Amino acid sequence: MKLITKTSRYYILFAMPVFIISAFFSYWFMLHEIGESNKALLSSRMRVVEKQLKEGDSLILGVFQENRELFIKEIAIDELIEPRFSDTLVFSETESEYISYKTLQKSVRINAKNYRIQVWKSSIEIHEILEVIFFVFMSLLVLLLLTIIYINLRISRRIWNPFFETLKSVKKFRVSEGNRVVFKETSIDEFQELNKAIQLMTDKMILDFSNQKKFTENASHEFQTPVAIIKSKIDLLLQSKNLAEYEMKLLASIDDATSRLSKINKSLLLLSKIENGQFETDTEVFLLPIITKIIEQQEEYMLSKELEIEIKVASNFAFFINEELSYILLNNMILNAIRHNIRGGKIKIFTENTIFCIANTGESNPLNEQLIFERFEKKSHESYSVGLGLAIVKEIAEMNAIKINYSFKEGLHHFSFQQKKN
């Protein structure tokens, strides 16, 4: 959920009760005021009736009675009726229904006579007016709420725009490219401080990456040079005719260890390059031609172990990946399937929809999924296995959004690869 949406929801959540309470309070206040106004009107009408009775003017009294808004009855001289307001229902012959009225009645002594006077005022118009006022008021409140929300969203987007620009710049930032992140100036102090902090952090990242890259390359080069010298010297010694059999075996052992040391150095350098994102150019790479090429290169190795291989890879199956890395990934997986296989075993390479899979015979028990992709985790006892092949595969897969899944079924170790769609 976006920040603007979340703040708007909280704003509505807290604003709605306030608006609703305000609406009901306003309705109650108007109802009370109109009620007081009706009481004042009935009191005024009662005074008019009393005056007309005193003056004997029956014309106005007749009009009130004709409109059924006045009732006058002579009562006992000693009967006292206190002024009392009440609500009542009166049947209307014209409307054929009962209509709500507010009444005021009391006793009045005029010219030695006692009268019970009751005046009415229809409440139907009042209720209609209240309904209209309430509807208009609620409509205005809803309109006001929507207007405030709209203005809040517009203002929020404008205020948060520098943040989104910063976020966009951070997403585009690639430490391997070495380009400094440049942020636009903003008048908001908090965002300005954020930009400065990110600027310092990215500059430090670029510097650290550059230093690490140089160190890795220099260390690899400096390490490889003495290793190459050692190997050349060993080769010269092996060509000597004066060596005993024990010395020959000792030199051969040193040569194997030196070769393995050289492979470890190259593999660690490759891992460092992958982790640092130094393979940038991604293209659509079809796997079948690469697999065919690797199988041809490893034909003798497979024949020596009498392996049976089955390839069912769709010709149009491809990963979006750096071409060099795709070769390394496939080569490591195929070599892994050969190296950890049994004599006379099987290797199956196939595709199913969007999944690429390599399966091979080997150990009769499933492997530990937590350890198979760890560095220097070796299942083979061959001297030229350095234990970094699957670690390199894992780094390449993660870099290219390829999910790896391991399973053991029907006596085969399955490694499946599926690339997530962008």
Short mmCIF file of N, CA, C and O in Angstrom, two decimals, residues 189-251:
data_model
loop_
_atom_site.label_atom_id
_atom_site.label_comp_id
_atom_site.label_asym_id
_atom_site.label_seq_id
_atom_site.Cartn_x
_atom_site.Cartn_y
_atom_site.Cartn_z
N ASP A 189 13.37 20.40 4.15
CA ASP A 189 14.63 20.10 4.85
C ASP A 189 14.85 18.60 5.05
O ASP A 189 15.97 18.10 4.87
N GLU A 190 13.79 17.86 5.43
CA GLU A 190 13.93 16.43 5.69
C GLU A 190 14.38 15.68 4.44
O GLU A 190 15.25 14.79 4.50
N PHE A 191 13.78 16.01 3.31
CA PHE A 191 14.15 15.34 2.05
C PHE A 191 15.56 15.75 1.62
O PHE A 191 16.29 14.96 1.03
N GLN A 192 15.92 16.99 1.90
CA GLN A 192 17.26 17.45 1.57
C GLN A 192 18.30 16.68 2.38
O GLN A 192 19.34 16.26 1.84
N GLU A 193 18.02 16.47 3.66
CA GLU A 193 18.92 15.69 4.50
C GLU A 193 18.99 14.23 4.04
O GLU A 193 20.07 13.62 4.05
N LEU A 194 17.84 13.69 3.63
CA LEU A 194 17.81 12.31 3.11
C LEU A 194 18.67 12.19 1.86
O LEU A 194 19.45 11.24 1.72
N ASN A 195 18.56 13.15 0.96
CA ASN A 195 19.35 13.14 -0.27
C ASN A 195 20.86 13.20 0.02
O ASN A 195 21.65 12.51 -0.61
N LYS A 196 21.20 14.05 1.00
CA LYS A 196 22.62 14.16 1.36
C LYS A 196 23.15 12.85 1.94
O LYS A 196 24.27 12.43 1.63
N ALA A 197 22.32 12.20 2.78
CA ALA A 197 22.74 10.93 3.40
C ALA A 197 22.91 9.85 2.34
O ALA A 197 23.89 9.09 2.36
N ILE A 198 21.97 9.78 1.40
CA ILE A 198 22.06 8.78 0.33
C ILE A 198 23.24 9.10 -0.59
O ILE A 198 23.93 8.19 -1.06
N GLN A 199 23.49 10.39 -0.82
CA GLN A 199 24.62 10.80 -1.67
C GLN A 199 25.93 10.32 -1.06
O GLN A 199 26.78 9.73 -1.75
N LEU A 200 26.09 10.55 0.25
CA LEU A 200 27.31 10.10 0.93
C LEU A 200 27.44 8.58 0.90
O LEU A 200 28.52 8.03 0.68
N MET A 201 26.32 7.90 1.11
CA MET A 201 26.33 6.44 1.14
C MET A 201 26.70 5.86 -0.22
O MET A 201 27.54 4.95 -0.32
N THR A 202 26.07 6.37 -1.31
CA THR A 202 26.36 5.85 -2.65
C THR A 202 27.80 6.17 -3.09
O THR A 202 28.44 5.35 -3.74
N ASP A 203 28.27 7.37 -2.72
CA ASP A 203 29.67 7.70 -3.03
C ASP A 203 30.63 6.74 -2.34
O ASP A 203 31.62 6.29 -2.94
N LYS A 204 30.31 6.41 -1.07
CA LYS A 204 31.14 5.45 -0.33
C LYS A 204 31.07 4.06 -0.97
O LYS A 204 32.07 3.35 -1.08
N MET A 205 29.86 3.68 -1.43
CA MET A 205 29.69 2.38 -2.09
C MET A 205 30.51 2.30 -3.37
O MET A 205 31.16 1.28 -3.65
N ILE A 206 30.49 3.36 -4.17
CA ILE A 206 31.26 3.39 -5.43
C ILE A 206 32.75 3.27 -5.14
O ILE A 206 33.46 2.52 -5.81
N LEU A 207 33.21 4.03 -4.13
CA LEU A 207 34.64 3.99 -3.77
C LEU A 207 35.03 2.60 -3.26
O LEU A 207 36.06 2.05 -3.67
N ASP A 208 34.20 2.02 -2.36
CA ASP A 208 34.50 0.69 -1.82
C ASP A 208 34.49 -0.37 -2.91
O ASP A 208 35.34 -1.26 -2.93
N PHE A 209 33.51 -0.25 -3.82
CA PHE A 209 33.42 -1.23 -4.92
C PHE A 209 34.65 -1.14 -5.82
O PHE A 209 35.22 -2.16 -6.22
N SER A 210 35.06 0.09 -6.12
CA SER A 210 36.24 0.29 -6.97
C SER A 210 37.50 -0.28 -6.32
O SER A 210 38.28 -0.97 -6.97
N ASN A 211 37.63 -0.01 -5.01
CA ASN A 211 38.80 -0.53 -4.28
C ASN A 211 38.78 -2.06 -4.21
O ASN A 211 39.82 -2.72 -4.38
N GLN A 212 37.59 -2.61 -3.97
CA GLN A 212 37.47 -4.06 -3.88
C GLN A 212 37.76 -4.72 -5.23
O GLN A 212 38.43 -5.75 -5.29
N LYS A 213 37.24 -4.10 -6.29
CA LYS A 213 37.47 -4.63 -7.63
C LYS A 213 38.96 -4.64 -7.97
O LYS A 213 39.51 -5.63 -8.47
N LYS A 214 39.62 -3.51 -7.65
CA LYS A 214 41.06 -3.42 -7.93
C LYS A 214 41.83 -4.45 -7.10
O LYS A 214 42.75 -5.10 -7.60
N PHE A 215 41.44 -4.56 -5.80
CA PHE A 215 42.13 -5.51 -4.93
C PHE A 215 41.97 -6.94 -5.44
O PHE A 215 42.94 -7.71 -5.46
N THR A 216 40.73 -7.29 -5.83
CA THR A 216 40.47 -8.65 -6.31
C THR A 216 41.29 -8.96 -7.55
O THR A 216 41.91 -10.03 -7.67
N GLU A 217 41.27 -8.00 -8.50
CA GLU A 217 42.01 -8.22 -9.74
C GLU A 217 43.51 -8.29 -9.48
O GLU A 217 44.21 -9.17 -10.02
N ASN A 218 44.01 -7.37 -8.66
CA ASN A 218 45.45 -7.37 -8.36
C ASN A 218 45.87 -8.61 -7.59
O ASN A 218 46.91 -9.22 -7.88
N ALA A 219 45.05 -8.98 -6.59
CA ALA A 219 45.36 -10.16 -5.78
C ALA A 219 45.36 -11.42 -6.65
O ALA A 219 46.24 -12.28 -6.52
N SER A 220 44.37 -11.49 -7.54
CA SER A 220 44.29 -12.66 -8.43
C SER A 220 45.50 -12.74 -9.34
O SER A 220 46.09 -13.81 -9.52
N HIS A 221 45.87 -11.57 -9.88
CA HIS A 221 47.01 -11.54 -10.80
C HIS A 221 48.31 -11.88 -10.06
O HIS A 221 49.11 -12.71 -10.52
N GLU A 222 48.48 -11.25 -8.88
CA GLU A 222 49.70 -11.48 -8.11
C GLU A 222 49.77 -12.92 -7.59
O GLU A 222 50.85 -13.50 -7.47
N PHE A 223 48.59 -13.48 -7.31
CA PHE A 223 48.55 -14.85 -6.83
C PHE A 223 48.83 -15.85 -7.96
O PHE A 223 49.50 -16.87 -7.76
N GLN A 224 48.29 -15.53 -9.14
CA GLN A 224 48.42 -16.45 -10.28
C GLN A 224 49.88 -16.52 -10.77
O GLN A 224 50.34 -17.56 -11.24
N THR A 225 50.58 -15.40 -10.66
CA THR A 225 51.97 -15.36 -11.18
C THR A 225 52.89 -16.35 -10.46
O THR A 225 53.54 -17.17 -11.12
N PRO A 226 52.97 -16.33 -9.12
CA PRO A 226 53.84 -17.32 -8.46
C PRO A 226 53.37 -18.76 -8.67
O PRO A 226 54.17 -19.68 -8.74
N VAL A 227 52.04 -18.95 -8.78
CA VAL A 227 51.52 -20.30 -9.03
C VAL A 227 52.00 -20.80 -10.38
O VAL A 227 52.42 -21.96 -10.54
N ALA A 228 51.98 -19.91 -11.39
CA ALA A 228 52.44 -20.28 -12.73
C ALA A 228 53.94 -20.59 -12.72
O ALA A 228 54.40 -21.53 -13.39
N ILE A 229 54.69 -19.84 -11.93
CA ILE A 229 56.14 -20.08 -11.83
C ILE A 229 56.40 -21.44 -11.18
O ILE A 229 57.25 -22.22 -11.63
N ILE A 230 55.64 -21.73 -10.11
CA ILE A 230 55.80 -23.01 -9.42
C ILE A 230 55.52 -24.17 -10.37
O ILE A 230 56.26 -25.15 -10.43
N LYS A 231 54.43 -24.04 -11.16
CA LYS A 231 54.07 -25.10 -12.09
C LYS A 231 55.16 -25.31 -13.15
O LYS A 231 55.49 -26.43 -13.52
N SER A 232 55.69 -24.18 -13.64
CA SER A 232 56.73 -24.31 -14.69
C SER A 232 57.99 -24.97 -14.13
O SER A 232 58.63 -25.80 -14.80
N LYS A 233 58.34 -24.64 -12.89
CA LYS A 233 59.51 -25.24 -12.27
C LYS A 233 59.29 -26.74 -12.03
O LYS A 233 60.21 -27.56 -12.19
N ILE A 234 58.05 -27.08 -11.63
CA ILE A 234 57.73 -28.50 -11.41
C ILE A 234 57.83 -29.27 -12.72
O ILE A 234 58.35 -30.40 -12.77
N ASP A 235 57.33 -28.65 -13.80
CA ASP A 235 57.41 -29.30 -15.11
C ASP A 235 58.87 -29.54 -15.50
O ASP A 235 59.20 -30.60 -16.07
N LEU A 236 59.72 -28.59 -15.21
CA LEU A 236 61.15 -28.76 -15.52
C LEU A 236 61.76 -29.90 -14.71
O LEU A 236 62.55 -30.71 -15.22
N LEU A 237 61.37 -29.96 -13.43
CA LEU A 237 61.89 -31.02 -12.57
C LEU A 237 61.40 -32.40 -13.02
O LEU A 237 62.14 -33.40 -12.96
N LEU A 238 60.13 -32.44 -13.47
CA LEU A 238 59.56 -33.71 -13.91
C LEU A 238 60.26 -34.25 -15.17
O LEU A 238 60.25 -35.45 -15.44
N GLN A 239 60.84 -33.32 -15.94
CA GLN A 239 61.54 -33.74 -17.17
C GLN A 239 62.96 -34.25 -16.86
O GLN A 239 63.63 -34.79 -17.74
N SER A 240 63.39 -34.07 -15.63
CA SER A 240 64.75 -34.52 -15.25
C SER A 240 64.82 -36.05 -15.21
O SER A 240 63.86 -36.71 -14.77
N LYS A 241 65.94 -36.61 -15.64
CA LYS A 241 66.11 -38.07 -15.69
C LYS A 241 66.75 -38.62 -14.42
O LYS A 241 66.88 -39.84 -14.25
N ASN A 242 67.13 -37.76 -13.50
CA ASN A 242 67.86 -38.20 -12.31
C ASN A 242 66.96 -38.35 -11.08
O ASN A 242 67.45 -38.49 -9.96
N LEU A 243 65.62 -38.26 -11.28
CA LEU A 243 64.69 -38.31 -10.14
C LEU A 243 64.31 -39.76 -9.83
O LEU A 243 64.08 -40.58 -10.75
N ALA A 244 64.24 -40.05 -8.56
CA ALA A 244 63.76 -41.36 -8.12
C ALA A 244 62.24 -41.42 -8.23
O ALA A 244 61.57 -40.39 -8.36
N GLU A 245 61.69 -42.63 -8.16
CA GLU A 245 60.23 -42.80 -8.31
C GLU A 245 59.48 -42.06 -7.20
O GLU A 245 58.44 -41.44 -7.44
N TYR A 246 60.00 -42.09 -5.96
CA TYR A 246 59.37 -41.40 -4.84
C TYR A 246 59.33 -39.89 -5.09
O TYR A 246 58.32 -39.23 -4.83
N GLU A 247 60.42 -39.34 -5.61
CA GLU A 247 60.50 -37.90 -5.91
C GLU A 247 59.53 -37.52 -7.02
O GLU A 247 58.90 -36.45 -7.00
N MET A 248 59.38 -38.44 -8.01
CA MET A 248 58.45 -38.18 -9.12
C MET A 248 57.00 -38.08 -8.59
O MET A 248 56.25 -37.19 -8.95
N LYS A 249 56.66 -39.02 -7.68
CA LYS A 249 55.30 -39.01 -7.10
C LYS A 249 55.08 -37.76 -6.26
O LYS A 249 54.00 -37.17 -6.24
N LEU A 250 56.11 -37.35 -5.53
CA LEU A 250 56.02 -36.15 -4.70
C LEU A 250 55.81 -34.91 -5.55
O LEU A 250 54.96 -34.05 -5.24
N LEU A 251 56.55 -34.79 -6.65
CA LEU A 251 56.40 -33.64 -7.56
C LEU A 251 55.03 -33.64 -8.24
O LEU A 251 54.41 -32.59 -8.43
#
